[in-house]
Short mmCIF file of C-alpha atoms in Angstrom, two decimals:
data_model
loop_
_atom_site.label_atom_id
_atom_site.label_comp_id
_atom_site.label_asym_id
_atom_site.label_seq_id
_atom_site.Cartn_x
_atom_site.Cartn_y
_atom_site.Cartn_z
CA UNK A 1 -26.85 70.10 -84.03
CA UNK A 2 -29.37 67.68 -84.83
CA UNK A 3 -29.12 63.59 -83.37
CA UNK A 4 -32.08 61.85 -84.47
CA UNK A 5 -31.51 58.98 -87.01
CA UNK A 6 -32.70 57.93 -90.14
CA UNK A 7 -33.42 54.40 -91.35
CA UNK A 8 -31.36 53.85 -94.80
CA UNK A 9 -32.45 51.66 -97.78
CA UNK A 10 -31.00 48.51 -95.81
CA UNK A 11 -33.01 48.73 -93.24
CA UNK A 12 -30.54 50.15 -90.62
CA UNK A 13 -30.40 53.28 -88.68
CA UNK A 14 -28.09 55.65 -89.34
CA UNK A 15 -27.75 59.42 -87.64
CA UNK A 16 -29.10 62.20 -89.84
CA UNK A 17 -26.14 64.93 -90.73
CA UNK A 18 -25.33 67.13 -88.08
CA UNK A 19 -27.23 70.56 -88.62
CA UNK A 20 -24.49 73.59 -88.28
CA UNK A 21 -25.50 76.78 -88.43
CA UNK A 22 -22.53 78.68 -87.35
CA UNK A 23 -18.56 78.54 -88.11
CA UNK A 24 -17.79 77.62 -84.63
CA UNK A 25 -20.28 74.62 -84.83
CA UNK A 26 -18.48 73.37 -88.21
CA UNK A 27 -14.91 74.09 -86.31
CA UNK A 28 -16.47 71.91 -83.55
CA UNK A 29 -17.36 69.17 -86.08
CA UNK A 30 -15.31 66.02 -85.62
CA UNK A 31 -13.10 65.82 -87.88
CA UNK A 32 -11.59 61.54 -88.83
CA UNK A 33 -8.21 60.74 -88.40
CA UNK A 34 -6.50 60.29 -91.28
CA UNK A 35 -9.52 60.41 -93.13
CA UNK A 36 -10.66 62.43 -96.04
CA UNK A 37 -13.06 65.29 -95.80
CA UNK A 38 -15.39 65.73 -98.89
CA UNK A 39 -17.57 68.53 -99.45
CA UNK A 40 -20.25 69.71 -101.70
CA UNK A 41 -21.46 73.06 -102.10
CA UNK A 42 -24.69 73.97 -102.75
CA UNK A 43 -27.90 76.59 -102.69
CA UNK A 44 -30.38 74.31 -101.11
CA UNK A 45 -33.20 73.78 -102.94
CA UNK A 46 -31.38 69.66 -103.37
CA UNK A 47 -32.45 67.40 -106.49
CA UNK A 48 -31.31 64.08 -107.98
CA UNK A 49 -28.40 66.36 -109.35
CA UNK A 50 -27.41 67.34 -106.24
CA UNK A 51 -28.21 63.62 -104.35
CA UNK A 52 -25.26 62.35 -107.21
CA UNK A 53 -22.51 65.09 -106.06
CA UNK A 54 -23.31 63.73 -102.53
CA UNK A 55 -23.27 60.21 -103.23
CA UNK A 56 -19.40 60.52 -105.62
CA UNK A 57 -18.38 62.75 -102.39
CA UNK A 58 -19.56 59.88 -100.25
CA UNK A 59 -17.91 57.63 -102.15
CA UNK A 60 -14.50 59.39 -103.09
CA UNK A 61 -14.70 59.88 -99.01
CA UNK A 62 -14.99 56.13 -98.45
CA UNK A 63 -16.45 54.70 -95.49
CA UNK A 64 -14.31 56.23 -92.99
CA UNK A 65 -14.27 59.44 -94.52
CA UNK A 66 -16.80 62.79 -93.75
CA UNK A 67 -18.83 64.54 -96.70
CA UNK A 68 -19.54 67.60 -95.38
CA UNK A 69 -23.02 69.73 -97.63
CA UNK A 70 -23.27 73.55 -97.23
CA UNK A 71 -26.88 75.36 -98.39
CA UNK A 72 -26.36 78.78 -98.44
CA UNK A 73 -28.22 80.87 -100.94
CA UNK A 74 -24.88 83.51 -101.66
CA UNK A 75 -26.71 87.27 -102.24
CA UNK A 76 -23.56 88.12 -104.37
CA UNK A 77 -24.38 85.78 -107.35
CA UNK A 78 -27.35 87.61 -107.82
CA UNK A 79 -28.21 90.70 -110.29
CA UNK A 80 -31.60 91.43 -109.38
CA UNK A 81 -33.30 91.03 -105.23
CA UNK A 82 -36.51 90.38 -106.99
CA UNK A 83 -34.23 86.87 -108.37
CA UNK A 84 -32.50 86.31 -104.95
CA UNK A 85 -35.98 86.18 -103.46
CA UNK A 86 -37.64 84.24 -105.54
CA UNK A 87 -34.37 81.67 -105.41
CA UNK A 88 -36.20 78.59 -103.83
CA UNK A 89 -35.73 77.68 -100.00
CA UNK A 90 -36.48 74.12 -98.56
CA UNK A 91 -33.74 73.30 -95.75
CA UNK A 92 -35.99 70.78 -94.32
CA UNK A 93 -36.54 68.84 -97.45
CA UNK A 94 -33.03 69.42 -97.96
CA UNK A 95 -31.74 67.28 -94.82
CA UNK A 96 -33.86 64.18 -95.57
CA UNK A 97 -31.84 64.06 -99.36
CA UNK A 98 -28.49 64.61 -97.87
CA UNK A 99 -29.11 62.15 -95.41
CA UNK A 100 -30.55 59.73 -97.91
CA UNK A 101 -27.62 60.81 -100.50
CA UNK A 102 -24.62 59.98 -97.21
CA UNK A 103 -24.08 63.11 -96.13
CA UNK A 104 -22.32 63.57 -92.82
CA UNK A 105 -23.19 66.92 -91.84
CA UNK A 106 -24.89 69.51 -93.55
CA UNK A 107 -23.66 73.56 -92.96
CA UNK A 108 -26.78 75.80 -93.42
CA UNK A 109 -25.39 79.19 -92.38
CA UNK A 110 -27.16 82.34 -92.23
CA UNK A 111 -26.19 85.34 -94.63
CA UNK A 112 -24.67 87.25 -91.26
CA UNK A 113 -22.74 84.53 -90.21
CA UNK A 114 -20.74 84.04 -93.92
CA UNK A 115 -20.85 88.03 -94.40
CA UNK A 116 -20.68 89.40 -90.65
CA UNK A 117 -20.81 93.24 -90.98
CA UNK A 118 -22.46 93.36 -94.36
CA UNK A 119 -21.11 92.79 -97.82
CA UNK A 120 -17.32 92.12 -98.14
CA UNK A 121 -15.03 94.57 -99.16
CA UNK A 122 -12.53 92.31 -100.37
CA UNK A 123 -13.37 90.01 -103.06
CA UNK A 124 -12.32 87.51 -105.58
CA UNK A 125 -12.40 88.63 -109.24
CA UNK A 126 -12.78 85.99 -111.80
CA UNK A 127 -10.98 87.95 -114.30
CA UNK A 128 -11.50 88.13 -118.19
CA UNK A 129 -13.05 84.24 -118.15
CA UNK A 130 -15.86 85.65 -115.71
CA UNK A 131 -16.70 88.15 -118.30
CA UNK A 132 -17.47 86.03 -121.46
CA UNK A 133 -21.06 83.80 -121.69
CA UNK A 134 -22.74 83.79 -117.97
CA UNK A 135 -20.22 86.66 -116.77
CA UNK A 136 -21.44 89.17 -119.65
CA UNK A 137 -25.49 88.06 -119.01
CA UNK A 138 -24.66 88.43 -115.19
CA UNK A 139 -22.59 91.26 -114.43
CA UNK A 140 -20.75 90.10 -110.92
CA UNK A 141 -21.75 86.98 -110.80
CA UNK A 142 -19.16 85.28 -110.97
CA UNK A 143 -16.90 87.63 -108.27
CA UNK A 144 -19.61 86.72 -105.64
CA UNK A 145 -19.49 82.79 -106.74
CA UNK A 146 -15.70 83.05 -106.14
CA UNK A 147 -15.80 84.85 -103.44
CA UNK A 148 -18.40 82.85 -101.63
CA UNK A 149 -16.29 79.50 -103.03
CA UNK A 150 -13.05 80.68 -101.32
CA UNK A 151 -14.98 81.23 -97.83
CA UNK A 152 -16.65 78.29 -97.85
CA UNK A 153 -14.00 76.18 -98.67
CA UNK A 154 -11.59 78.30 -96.03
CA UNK A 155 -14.26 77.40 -93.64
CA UNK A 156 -14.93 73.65 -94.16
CA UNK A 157 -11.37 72.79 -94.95
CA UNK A 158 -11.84 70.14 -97.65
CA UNK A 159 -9.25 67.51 -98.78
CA UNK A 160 -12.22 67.10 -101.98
CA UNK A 161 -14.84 69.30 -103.49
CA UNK A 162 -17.44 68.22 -105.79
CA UNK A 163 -18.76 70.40 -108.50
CA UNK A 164 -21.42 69.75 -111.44
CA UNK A 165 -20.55 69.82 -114.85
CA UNK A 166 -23.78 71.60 -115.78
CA UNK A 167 -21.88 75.17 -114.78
CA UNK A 168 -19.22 74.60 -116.75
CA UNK A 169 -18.24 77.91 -116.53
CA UNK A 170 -18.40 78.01 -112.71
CA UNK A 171 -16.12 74.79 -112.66
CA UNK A 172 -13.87 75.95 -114.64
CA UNK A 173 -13.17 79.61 -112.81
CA UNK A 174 -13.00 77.48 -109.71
CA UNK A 175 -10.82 75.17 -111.02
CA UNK A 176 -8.50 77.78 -112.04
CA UNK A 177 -8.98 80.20 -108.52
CA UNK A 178 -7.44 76.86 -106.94
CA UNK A 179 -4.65 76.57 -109.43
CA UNK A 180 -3.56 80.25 -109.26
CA UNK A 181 -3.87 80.79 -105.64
CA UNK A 182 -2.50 77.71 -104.47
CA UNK A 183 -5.76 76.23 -102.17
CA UNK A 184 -4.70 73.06 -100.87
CA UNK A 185 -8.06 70.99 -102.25
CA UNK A 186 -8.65 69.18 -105.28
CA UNK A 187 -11.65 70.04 -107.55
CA UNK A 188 -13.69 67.00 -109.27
CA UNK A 189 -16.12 67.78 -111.67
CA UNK A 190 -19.43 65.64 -112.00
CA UNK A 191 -21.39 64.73 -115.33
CA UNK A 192 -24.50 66.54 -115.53
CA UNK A 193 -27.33 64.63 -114.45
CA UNK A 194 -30.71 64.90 -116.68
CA UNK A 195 -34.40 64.05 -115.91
CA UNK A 196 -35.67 61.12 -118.72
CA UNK A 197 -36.75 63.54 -120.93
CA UNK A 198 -33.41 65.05 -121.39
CA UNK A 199 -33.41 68.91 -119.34
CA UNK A 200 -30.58 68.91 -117.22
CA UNK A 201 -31.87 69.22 -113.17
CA UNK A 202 -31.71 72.70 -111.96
CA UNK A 203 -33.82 73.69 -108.88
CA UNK A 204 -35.19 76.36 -111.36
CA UNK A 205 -37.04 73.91 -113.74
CA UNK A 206 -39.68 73.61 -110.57
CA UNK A 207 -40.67 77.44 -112.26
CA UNK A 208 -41.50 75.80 -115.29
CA UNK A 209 -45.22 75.65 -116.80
CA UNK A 210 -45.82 72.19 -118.27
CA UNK A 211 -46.12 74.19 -121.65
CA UNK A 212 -42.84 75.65 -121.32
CA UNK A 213 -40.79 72.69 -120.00
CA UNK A 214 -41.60 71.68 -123.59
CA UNK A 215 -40.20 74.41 -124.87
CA UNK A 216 -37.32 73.99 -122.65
CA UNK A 217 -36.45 70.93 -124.12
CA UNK A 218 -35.13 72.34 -127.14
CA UNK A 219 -31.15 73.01 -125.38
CA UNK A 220 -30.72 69.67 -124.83
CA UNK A 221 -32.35 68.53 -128.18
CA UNK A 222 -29.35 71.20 -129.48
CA UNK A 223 -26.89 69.77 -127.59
CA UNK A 224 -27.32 66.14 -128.36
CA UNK A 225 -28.14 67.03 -132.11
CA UNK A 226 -24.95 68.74 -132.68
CA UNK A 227 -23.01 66.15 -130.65
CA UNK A 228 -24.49 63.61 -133.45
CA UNK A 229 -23.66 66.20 -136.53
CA UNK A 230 -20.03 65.82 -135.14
CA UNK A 231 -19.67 62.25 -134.72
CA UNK A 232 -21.39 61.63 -138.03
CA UNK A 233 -19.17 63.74 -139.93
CA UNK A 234 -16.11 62.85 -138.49
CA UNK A 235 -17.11 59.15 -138.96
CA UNK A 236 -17.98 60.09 -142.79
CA UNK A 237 -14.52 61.96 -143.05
CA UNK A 238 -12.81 59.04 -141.56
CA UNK A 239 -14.51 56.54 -144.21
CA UNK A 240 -13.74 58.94 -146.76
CA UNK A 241 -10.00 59.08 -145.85
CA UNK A 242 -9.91 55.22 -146.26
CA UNK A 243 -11.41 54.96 -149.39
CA UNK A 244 -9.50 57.58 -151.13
CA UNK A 245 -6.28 57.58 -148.72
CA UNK A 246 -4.26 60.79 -150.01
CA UNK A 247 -6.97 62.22 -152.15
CA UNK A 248 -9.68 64.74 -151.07
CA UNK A 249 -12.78 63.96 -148.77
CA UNK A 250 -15.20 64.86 -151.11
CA UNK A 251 -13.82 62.35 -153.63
CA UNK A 252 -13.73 59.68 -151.20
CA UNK A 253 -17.54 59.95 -150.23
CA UNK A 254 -18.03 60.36 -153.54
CA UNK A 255 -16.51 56.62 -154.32
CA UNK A 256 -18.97 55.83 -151.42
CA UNK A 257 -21.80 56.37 -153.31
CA UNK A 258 -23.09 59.10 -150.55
CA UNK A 259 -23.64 61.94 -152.82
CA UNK A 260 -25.89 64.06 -150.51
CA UNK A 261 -22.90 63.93 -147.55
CA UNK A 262 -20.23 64.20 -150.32
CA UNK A 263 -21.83 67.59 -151.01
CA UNK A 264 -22.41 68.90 -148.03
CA UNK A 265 -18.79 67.93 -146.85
CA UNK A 266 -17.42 69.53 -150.06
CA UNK A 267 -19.38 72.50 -149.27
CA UNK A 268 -18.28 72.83 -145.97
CA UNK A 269 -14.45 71.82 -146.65
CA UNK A 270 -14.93 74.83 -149.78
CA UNK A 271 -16.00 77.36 -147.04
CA UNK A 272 -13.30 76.31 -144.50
CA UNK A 273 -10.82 74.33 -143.55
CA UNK A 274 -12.93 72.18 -141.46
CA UNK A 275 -15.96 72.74 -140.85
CA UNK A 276 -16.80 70.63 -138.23
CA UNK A 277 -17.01 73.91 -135.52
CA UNK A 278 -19.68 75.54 -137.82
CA UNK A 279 -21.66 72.58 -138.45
CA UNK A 280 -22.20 72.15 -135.05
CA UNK A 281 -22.99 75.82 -133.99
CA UNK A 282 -25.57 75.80 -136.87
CA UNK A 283 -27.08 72.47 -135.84
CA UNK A 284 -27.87 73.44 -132.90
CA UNK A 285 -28.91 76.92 -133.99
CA UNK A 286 -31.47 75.54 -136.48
CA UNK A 287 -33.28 73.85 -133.54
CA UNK A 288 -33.00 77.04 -130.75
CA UNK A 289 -34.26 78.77 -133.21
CA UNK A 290 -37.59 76.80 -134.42
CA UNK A 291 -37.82 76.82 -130.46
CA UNK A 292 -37.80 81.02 -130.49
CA UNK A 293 -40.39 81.16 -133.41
CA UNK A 294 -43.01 79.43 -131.39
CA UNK A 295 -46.30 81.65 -131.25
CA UNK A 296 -46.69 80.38 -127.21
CA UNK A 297 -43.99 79.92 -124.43
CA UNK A 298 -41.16 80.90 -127.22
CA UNK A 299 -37.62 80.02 -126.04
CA UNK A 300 -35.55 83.83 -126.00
CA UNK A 301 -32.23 82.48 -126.68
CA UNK A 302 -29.59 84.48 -124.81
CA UNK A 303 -26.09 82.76 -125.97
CA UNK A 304 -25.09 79.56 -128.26
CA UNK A 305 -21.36 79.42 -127.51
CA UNK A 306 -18.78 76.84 -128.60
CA UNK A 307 -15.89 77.27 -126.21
CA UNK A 308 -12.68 76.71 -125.46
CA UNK A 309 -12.79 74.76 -121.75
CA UNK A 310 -9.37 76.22 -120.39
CA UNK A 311 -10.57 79.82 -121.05
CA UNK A 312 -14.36 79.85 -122.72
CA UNK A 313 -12.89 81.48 -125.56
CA UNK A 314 -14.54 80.59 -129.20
CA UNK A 315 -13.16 78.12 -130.83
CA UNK A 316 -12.33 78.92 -134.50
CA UNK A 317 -14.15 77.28 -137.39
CA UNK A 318 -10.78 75.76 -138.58
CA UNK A 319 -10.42 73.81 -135.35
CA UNK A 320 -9.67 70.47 -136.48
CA UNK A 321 -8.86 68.77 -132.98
CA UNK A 322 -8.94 68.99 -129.08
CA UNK A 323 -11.93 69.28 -126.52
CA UNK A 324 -14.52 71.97 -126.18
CA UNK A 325 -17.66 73.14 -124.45
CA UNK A 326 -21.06 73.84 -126.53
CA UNK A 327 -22.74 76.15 -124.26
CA UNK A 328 -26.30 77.52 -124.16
CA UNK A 329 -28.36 79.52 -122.32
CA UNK A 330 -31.97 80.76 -122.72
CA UNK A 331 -34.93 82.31 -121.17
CA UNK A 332 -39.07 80.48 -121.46
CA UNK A 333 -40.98 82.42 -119.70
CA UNK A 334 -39.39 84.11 -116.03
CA UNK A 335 -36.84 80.88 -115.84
CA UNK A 336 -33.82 81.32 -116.95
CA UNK A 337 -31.70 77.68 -117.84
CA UNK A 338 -28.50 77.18 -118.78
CA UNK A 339 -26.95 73.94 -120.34
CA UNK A 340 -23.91 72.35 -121.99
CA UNK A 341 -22.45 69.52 -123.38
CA UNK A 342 -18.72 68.31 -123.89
CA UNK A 343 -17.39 67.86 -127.64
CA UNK A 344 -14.07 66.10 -128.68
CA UNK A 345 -12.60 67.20 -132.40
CA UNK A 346 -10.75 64.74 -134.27
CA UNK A 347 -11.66 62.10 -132.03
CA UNK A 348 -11.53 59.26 -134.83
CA UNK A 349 -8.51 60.79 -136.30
#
């Protein structure tokens, strides 16, 4: 257990997190009175995306409280060895941002000490949601998340656990393993957190070739362009409904004088009852797919997906209300990135 200090961005010394490399040594760990325990899983490898799930644990923990960081790169998330060993490891960089982020202590446990004896028999399945989008690229992979969630959170006994947004899919199987098996923690999901040129942070995008981070760039460009496409045609419906209240949509934009967006709304409302669903899958398409046509660094999309968030089922194209999840992922290059963005039909209605 480490006891040096750090000096903070006040000035003042403060102790470093308490190194624990062993379930007895996080048993041992002090544990407040009456105070909340936050923690915040993670496979090392820390960025500004993980600093910001440290800092709302720190926070949500309050002053008196203990955020509690675990780094442990779990062997069951991955397909392929060749991608488990080439998974990033930098514990020592690693301290210095937990320490800098609030972090209390930080549990760094070997794979023998969470899997003593080898690979588990007895494991969590994430059922038919762990099959669709990530689960059907990554055969298992989201069993060994669970799995490795469930022991980790047995082991550090949480009152809080922090999770990004960015896997979407992985909060939302956790969020439901906690539900149906009755853990006694509360799950709080954090916005995804992107670098100024808009790709999400992923300790992966360190893989990426200057030439292919641009290419890279095209999921969020998707995301962001089909979050527009839906806001501007639900804010064109909505004008149309109040200058032609009880007649059609098209006829309204048409009194508008927007002849272009009358027709493409008629065209769309023709087609289906909506709309808004497809114009936002092809959107984003349109843009992945200028992005795969690229003579160097192409993007190889894998899956454009707009989901359902309480199950990652497709939504329908007659979906006229209610939240979902535009998922992507895609391969440039070796790196694989994943990315998604939160959409809200009907929101002016």
């Amino acid at each position: 257990m480490t006891t040096s200090s750090r000096t903070g961005n006040t000035g003042t010394t403060a102790p470093t997190p308490a190194l624990l490399r062993t379930a007895a040594e996080l048993d041992a760990l002090p544990r407040p009175a009456g105070a909340e325990r936050a923690v915040v899983m993670t496979m090392g490898a820390l960025h500004e995306g993980h600093a910001t799930l440290i800092r709302t644990a720190r926070e949500a923990a309050g002053p008196d409280g203990q955020v509690v960081v675990t780094v442990f790169v779990n062997p069951l998330q991955f397909g392929e060895s060749a991608d488990l060993d080439r998974y990033p490891r930098t514990l020592d960089a690693d301290l210095e941002t937990a320490a800098a982020a609030g972090a209390d202590a930080v549990f760094a446990p070997g794979v023998d000490e969470v899997y003593p004896g080898g690979e588990p028999q007895v494991r969590i399945t994430a059922g038919p949601m762990g099959e669709r989008l990530e689960g059907a690229s990554r055969p298992g992979h989201f069993d060994g998340m669970l799995t490795v969630v469930a022991k980790l959170l047995h082991l550090t006994r949480p009152d809080e656990a922090f999770y990004g947004q960015k896997d979407a899919q992985q909060l939302a199987l956790i969020t439901r393993m906690v539900r149906d098996l009755n853990f006694g923690v509360r799950i709080t999901g954090v916005p995804t957190v992107r670098d100024p040129d808009g790709l999400a942070l992923s300790s992966r995008n360190r893989f990426l070739s200057p030439q292919e981070r641009h290419t890279a760039l095209a999921l969020p460009r998707a995301l962001f362009a089909a979050q527009d496409r839906l806001a501007a045609q639900q804010a064109l419906h909505e004008r149309a409904k109040a200058t032609a209240p009880g007649g059609d949509r098209a006829a309204g934009l048409n009194k508008l004088g927007e002849a272009r967006a009358a027709a493409d709304a008629q065209a769309v409302a023709l087609a289906r009852p909506n709309g808004a669903p497809a114009a936002v899958r092809a959107t984003a398409r349109a843009i992945l797919e200028e992005a795969a046509a690229r003579d160097r660094h192409p993007l190889v999309l894998d899956y454009l997906a707009l989901v359902d968030p309480a199950d990652f089922t497709e939504i329908p194209d007659d979906r006229e209300s209610g939240d979902a999840i535009l998922a992507v992922a895609a391969r440039v290059g070796e790196t694989r990135l994943i990315d998604n963005i939160p959409l809200t039909f009907g929101a002016l209605t």
